[in-house]
Coordinates of C-alpha atoms in Angstrom, one line a residue:
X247 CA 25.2 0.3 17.5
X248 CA 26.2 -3.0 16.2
X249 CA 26.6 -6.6 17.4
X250 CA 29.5 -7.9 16.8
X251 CA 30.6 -11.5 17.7
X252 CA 34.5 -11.9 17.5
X253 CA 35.8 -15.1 17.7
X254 CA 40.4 -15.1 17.7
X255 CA 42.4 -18.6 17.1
X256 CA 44.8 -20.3 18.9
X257 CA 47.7 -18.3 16.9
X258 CA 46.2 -14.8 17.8
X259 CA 46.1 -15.3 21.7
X260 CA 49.6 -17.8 21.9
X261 CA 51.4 -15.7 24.3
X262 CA 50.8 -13.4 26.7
X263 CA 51.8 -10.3 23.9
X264 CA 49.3 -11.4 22.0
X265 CA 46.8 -11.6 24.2
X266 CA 47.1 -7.9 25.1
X267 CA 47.3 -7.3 21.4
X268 CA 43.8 -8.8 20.6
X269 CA 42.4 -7.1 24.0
X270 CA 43.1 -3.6 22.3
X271 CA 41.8 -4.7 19.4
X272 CA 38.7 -5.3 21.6
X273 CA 38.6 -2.6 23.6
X274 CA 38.6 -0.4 20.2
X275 CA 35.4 -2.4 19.1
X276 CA 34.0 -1.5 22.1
X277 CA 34.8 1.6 22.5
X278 CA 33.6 2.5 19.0
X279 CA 29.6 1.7 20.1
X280 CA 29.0 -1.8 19.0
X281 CA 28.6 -4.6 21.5
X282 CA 30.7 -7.1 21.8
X283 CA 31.2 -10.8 22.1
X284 CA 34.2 -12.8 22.1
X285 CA 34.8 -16.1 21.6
X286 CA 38.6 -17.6 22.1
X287 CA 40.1 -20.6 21.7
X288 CA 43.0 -22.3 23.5
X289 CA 46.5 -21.0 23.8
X290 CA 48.6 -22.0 20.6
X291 CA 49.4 -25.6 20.9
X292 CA 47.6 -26.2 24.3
X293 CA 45.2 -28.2 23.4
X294 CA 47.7 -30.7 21.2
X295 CA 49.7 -30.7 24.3
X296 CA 46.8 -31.8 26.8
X297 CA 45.9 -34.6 24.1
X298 CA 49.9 -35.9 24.3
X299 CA 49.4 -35.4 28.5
X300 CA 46.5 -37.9 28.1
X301 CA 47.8 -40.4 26.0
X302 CA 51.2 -40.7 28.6
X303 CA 48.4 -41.5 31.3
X304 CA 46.2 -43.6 29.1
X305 CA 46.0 -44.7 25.7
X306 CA 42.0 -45.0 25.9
X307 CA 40.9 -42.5 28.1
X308 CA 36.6 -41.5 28.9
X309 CA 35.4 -39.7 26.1
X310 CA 33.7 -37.6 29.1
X311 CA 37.4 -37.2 31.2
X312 CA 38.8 -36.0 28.0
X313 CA 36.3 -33.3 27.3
X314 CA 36.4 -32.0 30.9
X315 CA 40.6 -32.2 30.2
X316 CA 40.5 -30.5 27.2
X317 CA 38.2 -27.5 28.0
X318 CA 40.6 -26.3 30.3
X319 CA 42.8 -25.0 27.4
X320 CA 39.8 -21.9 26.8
X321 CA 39.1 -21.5 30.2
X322 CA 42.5 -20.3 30.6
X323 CA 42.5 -18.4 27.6
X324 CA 39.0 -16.2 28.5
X325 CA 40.2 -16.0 32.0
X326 CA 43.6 -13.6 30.9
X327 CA 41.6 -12.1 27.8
X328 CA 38.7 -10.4 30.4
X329 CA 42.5 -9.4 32.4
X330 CA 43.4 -8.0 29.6
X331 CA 40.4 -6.0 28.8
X332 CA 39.6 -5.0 32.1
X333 CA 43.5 -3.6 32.8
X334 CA 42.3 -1.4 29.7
X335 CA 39.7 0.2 31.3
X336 CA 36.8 -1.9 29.7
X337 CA 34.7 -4.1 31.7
X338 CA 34.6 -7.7 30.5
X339 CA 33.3 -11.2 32.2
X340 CA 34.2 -14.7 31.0
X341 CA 32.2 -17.7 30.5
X342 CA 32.4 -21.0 30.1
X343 CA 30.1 -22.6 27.0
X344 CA 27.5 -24.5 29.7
X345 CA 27.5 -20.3 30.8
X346 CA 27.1 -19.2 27.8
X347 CA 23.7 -21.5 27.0
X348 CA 25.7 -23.4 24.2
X349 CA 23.2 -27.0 25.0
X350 CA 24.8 -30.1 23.1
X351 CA 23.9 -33.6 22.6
X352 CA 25.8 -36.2 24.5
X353 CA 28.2 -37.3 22.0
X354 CA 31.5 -36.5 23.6
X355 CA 34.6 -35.5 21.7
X356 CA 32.2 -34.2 18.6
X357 CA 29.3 -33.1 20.0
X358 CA 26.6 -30.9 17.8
X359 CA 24.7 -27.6 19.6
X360 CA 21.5 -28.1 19.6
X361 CA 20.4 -24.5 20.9
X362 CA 21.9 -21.4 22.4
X363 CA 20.2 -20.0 25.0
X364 CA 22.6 -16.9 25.9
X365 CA 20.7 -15.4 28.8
X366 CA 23.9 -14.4 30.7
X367 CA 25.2 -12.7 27.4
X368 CA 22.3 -10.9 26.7
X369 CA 22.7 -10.0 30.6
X370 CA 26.5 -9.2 30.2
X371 CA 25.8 -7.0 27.3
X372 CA 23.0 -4.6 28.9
X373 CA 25.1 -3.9 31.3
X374 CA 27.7 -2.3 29.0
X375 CA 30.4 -5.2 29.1
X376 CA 32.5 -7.8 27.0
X377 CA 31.4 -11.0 26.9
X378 CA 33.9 -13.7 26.5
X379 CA 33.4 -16.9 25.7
X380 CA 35.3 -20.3 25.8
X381 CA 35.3 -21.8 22.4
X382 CA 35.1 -25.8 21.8
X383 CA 32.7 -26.2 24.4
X384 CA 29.1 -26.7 25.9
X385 CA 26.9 -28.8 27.9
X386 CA 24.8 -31.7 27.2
X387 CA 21.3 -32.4 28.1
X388 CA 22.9 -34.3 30.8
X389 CA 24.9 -32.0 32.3
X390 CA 28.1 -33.0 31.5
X391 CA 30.7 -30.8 29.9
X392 CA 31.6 -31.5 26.1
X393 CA 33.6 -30.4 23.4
X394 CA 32.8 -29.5 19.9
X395 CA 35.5 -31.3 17.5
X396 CA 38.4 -29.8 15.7
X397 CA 37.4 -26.4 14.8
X398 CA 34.6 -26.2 17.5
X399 CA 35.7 -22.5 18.4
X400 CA 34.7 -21.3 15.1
X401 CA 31.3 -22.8 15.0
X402 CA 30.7 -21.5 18.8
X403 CA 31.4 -18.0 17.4
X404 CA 29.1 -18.5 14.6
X405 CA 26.0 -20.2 16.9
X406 CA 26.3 -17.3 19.3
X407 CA 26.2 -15.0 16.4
X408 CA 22.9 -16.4 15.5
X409 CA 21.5 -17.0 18.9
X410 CA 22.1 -13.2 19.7
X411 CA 21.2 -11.6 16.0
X412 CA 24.4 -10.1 15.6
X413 CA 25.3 -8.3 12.4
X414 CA 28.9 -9.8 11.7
X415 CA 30.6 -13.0 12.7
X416 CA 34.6 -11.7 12.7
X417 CA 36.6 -14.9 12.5
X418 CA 39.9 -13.3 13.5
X419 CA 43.3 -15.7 12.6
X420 CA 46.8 -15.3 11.2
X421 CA 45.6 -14.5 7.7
X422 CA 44.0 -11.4 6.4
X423 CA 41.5 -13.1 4.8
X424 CA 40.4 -16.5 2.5
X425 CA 42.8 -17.0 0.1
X426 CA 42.9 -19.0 -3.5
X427 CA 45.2 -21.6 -2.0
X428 CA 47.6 -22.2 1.1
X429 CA 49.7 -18.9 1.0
X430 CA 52.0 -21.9 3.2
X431 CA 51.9 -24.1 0.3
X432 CA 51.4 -21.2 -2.5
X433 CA 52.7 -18.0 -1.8
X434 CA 51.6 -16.0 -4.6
X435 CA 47.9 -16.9 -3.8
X436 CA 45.7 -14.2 -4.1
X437 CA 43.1 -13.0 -1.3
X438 CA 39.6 -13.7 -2.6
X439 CA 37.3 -10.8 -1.3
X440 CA 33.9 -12.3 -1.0
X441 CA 32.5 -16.1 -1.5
X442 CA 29.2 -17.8 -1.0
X443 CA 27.9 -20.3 1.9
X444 CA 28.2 -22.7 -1.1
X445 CA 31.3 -22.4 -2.0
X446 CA 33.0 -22.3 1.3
X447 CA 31.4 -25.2 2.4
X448 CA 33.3 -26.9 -0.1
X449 CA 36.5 -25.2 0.3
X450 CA 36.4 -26.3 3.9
X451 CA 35.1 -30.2 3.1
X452 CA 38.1 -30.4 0.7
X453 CA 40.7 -29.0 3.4
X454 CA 40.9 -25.7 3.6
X455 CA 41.1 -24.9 7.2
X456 CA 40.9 -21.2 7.5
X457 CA 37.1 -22.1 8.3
X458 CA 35.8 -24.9 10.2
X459 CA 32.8 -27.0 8.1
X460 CA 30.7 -26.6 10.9
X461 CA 30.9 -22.9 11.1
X462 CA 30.0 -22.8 7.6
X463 CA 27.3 -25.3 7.7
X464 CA 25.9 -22.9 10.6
X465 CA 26.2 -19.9 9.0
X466 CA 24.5 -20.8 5.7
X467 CA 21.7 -22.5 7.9
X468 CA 21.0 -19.3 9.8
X469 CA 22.2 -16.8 7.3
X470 CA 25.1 -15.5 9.4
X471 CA 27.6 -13.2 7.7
X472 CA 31.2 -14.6 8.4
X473 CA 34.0 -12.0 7.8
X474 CA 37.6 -13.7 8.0
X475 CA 40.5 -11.4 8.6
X476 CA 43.7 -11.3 10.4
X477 CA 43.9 -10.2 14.2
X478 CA 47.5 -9.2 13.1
X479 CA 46.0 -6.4 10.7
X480 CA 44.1 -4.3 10.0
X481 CA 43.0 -4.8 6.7
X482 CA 40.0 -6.3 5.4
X483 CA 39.0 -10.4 4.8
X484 CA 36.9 -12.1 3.2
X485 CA 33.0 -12.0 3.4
X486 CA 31.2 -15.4 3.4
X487 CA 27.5 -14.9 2.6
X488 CA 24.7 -16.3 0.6
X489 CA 25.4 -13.7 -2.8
X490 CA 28.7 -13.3 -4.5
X491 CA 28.1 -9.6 -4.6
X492 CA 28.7 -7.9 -8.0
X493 CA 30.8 -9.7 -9.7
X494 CA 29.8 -7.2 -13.0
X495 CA 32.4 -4.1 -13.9
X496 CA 29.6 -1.5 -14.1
X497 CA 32.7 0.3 -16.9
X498 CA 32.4 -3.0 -18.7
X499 CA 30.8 -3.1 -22.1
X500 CA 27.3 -4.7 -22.3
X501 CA 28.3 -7.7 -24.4
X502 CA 31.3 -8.0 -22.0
X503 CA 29.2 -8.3 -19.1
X504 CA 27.3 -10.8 -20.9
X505 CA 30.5 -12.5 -21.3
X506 CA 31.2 -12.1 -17.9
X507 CA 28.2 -13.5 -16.5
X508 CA 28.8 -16.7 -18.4
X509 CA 32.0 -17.2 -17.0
X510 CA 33.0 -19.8 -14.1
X511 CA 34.0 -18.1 -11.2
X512 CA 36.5 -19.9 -9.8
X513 CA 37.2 -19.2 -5.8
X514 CA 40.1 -21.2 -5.3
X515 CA 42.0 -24.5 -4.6
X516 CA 42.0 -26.3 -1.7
X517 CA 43.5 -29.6 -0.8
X518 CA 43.5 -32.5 2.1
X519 CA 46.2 -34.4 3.4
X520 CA 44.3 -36.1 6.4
X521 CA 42.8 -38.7 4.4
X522 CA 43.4 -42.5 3.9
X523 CA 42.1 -45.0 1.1
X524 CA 40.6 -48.7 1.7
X525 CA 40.4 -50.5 -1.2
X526 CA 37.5 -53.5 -0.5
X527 CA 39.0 -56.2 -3.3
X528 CA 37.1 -59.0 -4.4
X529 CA 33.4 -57.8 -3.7
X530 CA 30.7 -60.2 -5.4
X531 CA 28.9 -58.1 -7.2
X532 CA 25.1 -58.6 -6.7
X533 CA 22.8 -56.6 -5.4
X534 CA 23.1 -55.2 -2.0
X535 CA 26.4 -55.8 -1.1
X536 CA 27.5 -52.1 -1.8
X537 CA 25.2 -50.9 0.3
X538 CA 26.0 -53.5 3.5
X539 CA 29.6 -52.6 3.3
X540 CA 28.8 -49.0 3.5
X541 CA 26.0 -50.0 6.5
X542 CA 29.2 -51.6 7.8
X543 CA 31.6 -49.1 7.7
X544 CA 29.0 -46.2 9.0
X545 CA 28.4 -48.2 12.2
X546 CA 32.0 -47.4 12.6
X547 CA 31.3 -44.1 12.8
X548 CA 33.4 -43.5 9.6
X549 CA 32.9 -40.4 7.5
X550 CA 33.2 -41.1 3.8
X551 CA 34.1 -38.9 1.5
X552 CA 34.9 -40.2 -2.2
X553 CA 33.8 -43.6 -3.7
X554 CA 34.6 -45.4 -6.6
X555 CA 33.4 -49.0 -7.8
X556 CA 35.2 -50.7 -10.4
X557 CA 33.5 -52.4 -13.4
X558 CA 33.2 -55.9 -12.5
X559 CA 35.1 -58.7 -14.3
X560 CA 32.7 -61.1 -16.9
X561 CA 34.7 -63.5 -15.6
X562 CA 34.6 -64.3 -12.3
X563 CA 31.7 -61.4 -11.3
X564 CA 34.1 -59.6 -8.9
X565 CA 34.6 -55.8 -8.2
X566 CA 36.3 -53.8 -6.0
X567 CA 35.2 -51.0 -4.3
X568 CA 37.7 -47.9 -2.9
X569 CA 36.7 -45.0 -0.8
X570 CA 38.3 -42.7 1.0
X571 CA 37.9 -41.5 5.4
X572 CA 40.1 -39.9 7.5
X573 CA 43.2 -41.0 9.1
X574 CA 41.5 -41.5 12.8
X575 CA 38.7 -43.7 11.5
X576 CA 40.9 -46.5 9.2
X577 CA 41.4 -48.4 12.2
X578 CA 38.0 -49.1 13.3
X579 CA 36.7 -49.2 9.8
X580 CA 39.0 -52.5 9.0
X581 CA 38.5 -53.8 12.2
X582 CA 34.6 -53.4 11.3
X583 CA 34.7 -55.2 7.7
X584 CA 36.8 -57.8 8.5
X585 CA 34.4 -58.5 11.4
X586 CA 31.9 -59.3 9.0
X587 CA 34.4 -60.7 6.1
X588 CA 33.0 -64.3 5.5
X589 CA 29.8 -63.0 5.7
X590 CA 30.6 -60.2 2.3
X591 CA 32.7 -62.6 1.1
X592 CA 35.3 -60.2 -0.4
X593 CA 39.0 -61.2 -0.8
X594 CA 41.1 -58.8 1.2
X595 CA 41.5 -55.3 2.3
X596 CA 43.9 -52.6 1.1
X597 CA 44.8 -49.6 2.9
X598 CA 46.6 -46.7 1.3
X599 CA 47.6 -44.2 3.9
X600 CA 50.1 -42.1 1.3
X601 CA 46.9 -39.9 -0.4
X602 CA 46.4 -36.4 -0.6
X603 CA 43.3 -34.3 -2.0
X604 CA 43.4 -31.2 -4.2
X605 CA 39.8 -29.6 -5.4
X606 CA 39.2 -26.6 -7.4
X607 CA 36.2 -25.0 -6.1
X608 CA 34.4 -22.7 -8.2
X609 CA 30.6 -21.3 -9.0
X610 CA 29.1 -22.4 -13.0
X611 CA 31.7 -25.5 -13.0
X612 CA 29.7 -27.6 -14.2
X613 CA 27.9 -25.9 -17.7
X614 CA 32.2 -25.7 -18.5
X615 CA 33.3 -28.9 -19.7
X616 CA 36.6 -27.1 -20.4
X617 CA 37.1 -26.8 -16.6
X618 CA 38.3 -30.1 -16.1
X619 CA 40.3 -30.4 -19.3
X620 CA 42.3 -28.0 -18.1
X621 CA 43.0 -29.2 -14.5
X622 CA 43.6 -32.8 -15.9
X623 CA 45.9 -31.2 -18.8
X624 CA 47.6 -29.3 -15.8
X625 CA 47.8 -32.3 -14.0
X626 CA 49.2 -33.9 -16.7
X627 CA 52.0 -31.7 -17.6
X628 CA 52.9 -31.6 -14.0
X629 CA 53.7 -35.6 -14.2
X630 CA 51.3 -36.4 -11.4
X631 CA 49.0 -39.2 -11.8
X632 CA 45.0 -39.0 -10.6
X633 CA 43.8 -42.5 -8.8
X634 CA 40.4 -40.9 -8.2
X635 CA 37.8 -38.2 -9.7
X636 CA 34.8 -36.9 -7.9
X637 CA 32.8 -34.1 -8.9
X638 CA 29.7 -31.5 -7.8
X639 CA 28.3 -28.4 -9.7
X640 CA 30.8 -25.8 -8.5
X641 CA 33.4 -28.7 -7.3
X642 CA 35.9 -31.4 -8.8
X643 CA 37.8 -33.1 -6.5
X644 CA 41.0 -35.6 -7.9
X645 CA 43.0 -38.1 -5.6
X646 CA 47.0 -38.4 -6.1
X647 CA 50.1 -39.4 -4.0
X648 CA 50.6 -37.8 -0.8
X649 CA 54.5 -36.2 -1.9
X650 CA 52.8 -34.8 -5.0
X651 CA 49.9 -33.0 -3.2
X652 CA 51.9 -29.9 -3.1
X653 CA 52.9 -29.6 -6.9
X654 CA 49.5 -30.5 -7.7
X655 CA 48.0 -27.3 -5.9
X656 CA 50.9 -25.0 -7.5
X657 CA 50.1 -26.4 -11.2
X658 CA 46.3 -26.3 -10.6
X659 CA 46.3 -23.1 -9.4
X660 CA 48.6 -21.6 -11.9
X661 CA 47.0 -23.2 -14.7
X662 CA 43.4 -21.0 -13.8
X663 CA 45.8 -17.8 -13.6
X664 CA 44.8 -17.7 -9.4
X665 CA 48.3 -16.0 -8.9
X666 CA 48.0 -12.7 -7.2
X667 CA 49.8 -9.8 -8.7
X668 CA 50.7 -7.9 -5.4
X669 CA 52.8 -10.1 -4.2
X670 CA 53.1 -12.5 -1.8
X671 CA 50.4 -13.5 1.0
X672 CA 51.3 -13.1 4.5
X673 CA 51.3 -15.9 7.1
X674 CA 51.7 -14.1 10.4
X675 CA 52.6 -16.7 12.7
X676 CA 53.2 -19.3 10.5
X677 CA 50.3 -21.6 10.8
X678 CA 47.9 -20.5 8.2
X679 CA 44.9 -20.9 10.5

């Protein structure tokens, strides 16, 4: 008997068809031996819907209304699951994340688990039933309910999964599987089989959404095995663990495999179109001042993610210095630095909210210098210009213009060969997520 923690997106459970789709599903799992938990996430667009309900009421809501408003979406959603599952003759009890022992920190909105203590599970499960749990969601140390973050469902699934043991974390969404880019964005992507903790986690910091960050992060921490796949089909995903697997053909020659083993092994190509740029123009360029713009800017709670620093000018020993942060946090970033603008005596601020991000993510990147001359040669020939170039051991990551984000993933992906040869992927509802 296995334990198996199944966690189904807003896309699989958007309708009350689908809902009794993924509770056969269920009920199969269960009924084949293995124990089961579920975690769900809000209806469709439920929880984009409660967020536009709130800002009609007030554009600055409590962090702490707002989590106890947006939990509702899952507490709905287990409620008419455990229906579900129950009207197919399988017993099944809900529960909310405080419930479930999912304990947080007190930072409403993005709250981080700090321990699972699933005694009602464990409880739920030795008694033969379901256990389904509300995604997005748990309680702080005070008490008070709070959500996870954007993708919070995924790293509930995966926390449980390693509070309980289980064998398999089954992320279940409208894809049957990880793929080598947006099947939205390029069809002919091809469905990558297995991938390391590694090189998710930077598939999902460079946008790729199938997977939430945190999941990933959580996963790789406690050595959880993820397997993505479609709750629309039946066929198999993609496993996330620490190994790639054998990558070898055991029919191969020995100097092939040789060959083979040198070889970068490139997973795929994500890219990021939530991200803004502030330039910081004018910076004197002496020691410390890098560092107390960036003390600045990460009292605003910003999350950077690429920097550059130009090379200062003889003549007036000036620089400027760009990064890039999402969207939400350009706001209170500016409002931050130019708080303290005599004091860094730069010369102005510019904000470029037009960017997009494409990465190629791949294992041995960086022992192949070739790797990049091809993505900037594919660039190139695509007639898309790169404003900034960041780079890991199995990552490079280039900034361009927002409209050209699209023809930058076809070329790059194209240019690596990526493009499956059985056709095209399959988005079944359309959101790729």
């Amino acid at each position: 008997m296995a334990l198996v923690v199944q966690k189904y997106g807003g896309s699989s459970v958007s309708d009350a068809r689908s809902i009794k789709r993924v509770a056969k599903r269920i009920a199969e799992a269960k009924r084949a031996g293995n124990d089961v938990v579920v975690v769900v996430s809000a209806m469709g667009d439920t929880t984009d819907e409660l967020l536009e309900l709130a800002e009609e009421i007030s554009p600055r809501p409590p962090q702490r209304e707002m989590d106890i408003l947006l939990t509702a979406g899952e507490r709905i959603s287990m409620s008419l699951l455990a229906m579900a599952i129950d009207k197919l003759g399988v017993k099944a009890k809900s529960f909310t994340g405080q419930q479930a022992g999912l304990l947080t920190d007190a930072v409403h909105g993005k709250a981080r688990i700090v321990d699972v203590v699933p005694h009602r599970i464990r409880q739920t499960l030795s008694k033969g039933q379901v256990a389904i749990v509300a995604g997005f969601q748990g309680v702080s140390t005070s008490n008070d309910v709070t959500t996870l973050g954007r993708g919070g469902s995924d790293t509930t699934a995966v926390a449980l999964a390693a509070g309980l043991d289980a064998d398999v974390c089954e992320i279940y969404t409208d894809v049957d599987g990880i793929f080598s880019a947006d099947p939205r964005i390029v069809p002919g992507a091809h469905k990558i089989d297995q991938v390391t903790y590694e090189e998710m986690l930077e598939l999902a910091a460079s946008g790729a959404k199938v997977l939430a960050l945190r999941a990933v992060e959580y996963a790789r921490r406690y050595d959880v095995p993820v397997h993505v796949r479609s709750s629309f089909s039946g066929k198999t995903g993609t496993l996330v663990t620490g190994t790639h697997g054998d990558a070898i053909d055991p029919n191969a020659s020995t100097g092939d495999q040789e060959e083979a083993m040198e070889d970068p092994i490139i997973s795929g190509v994500a890219h990021d179109s939530s991200e803004a740029k502030i330039t910081v123009v004018g910076v004197p360029d002496t020691l410390g001042q890098a560092a107390r713009i960036f003390e600045v800017v990460a009292g605003a709670g910003a999350n950077i993610d690429m920097i550059v620093q130009n090379v200062s000018v003889a003549a007036t020993g000036l620089t400027d210095i760009s990064f890039t942060l999402p969207h939400g946090d350009v706001r209170s970033t500016v409002a931050a630095l130019n708080a303290v603008k005599s004091e860094l005596k730069f010369d102005e601020l510019e904000i470029d909210e037009e960017i997009g991000k494409v990465s190629l993510v791949g294992a041995g990147m960086k022992s192949h210098p070739g790797i990049s001359a091809r993505l900037f040669g594919a660039l190139r020939d695509a007639g898309i210009n790169i404003e900034m170039i960041s780079t890991s051991e199995i990552r490079i990551s280039v900034v361009t213009r927002a409209d050209n984000l699209d023809d930058a993933v076809r070329a790059i992906h194209s240019a690596f060969g990526l493009d499956s040869s059985e056709g095209e992927a399959v988005v079944y509802a359309g959101t790729g997520r």
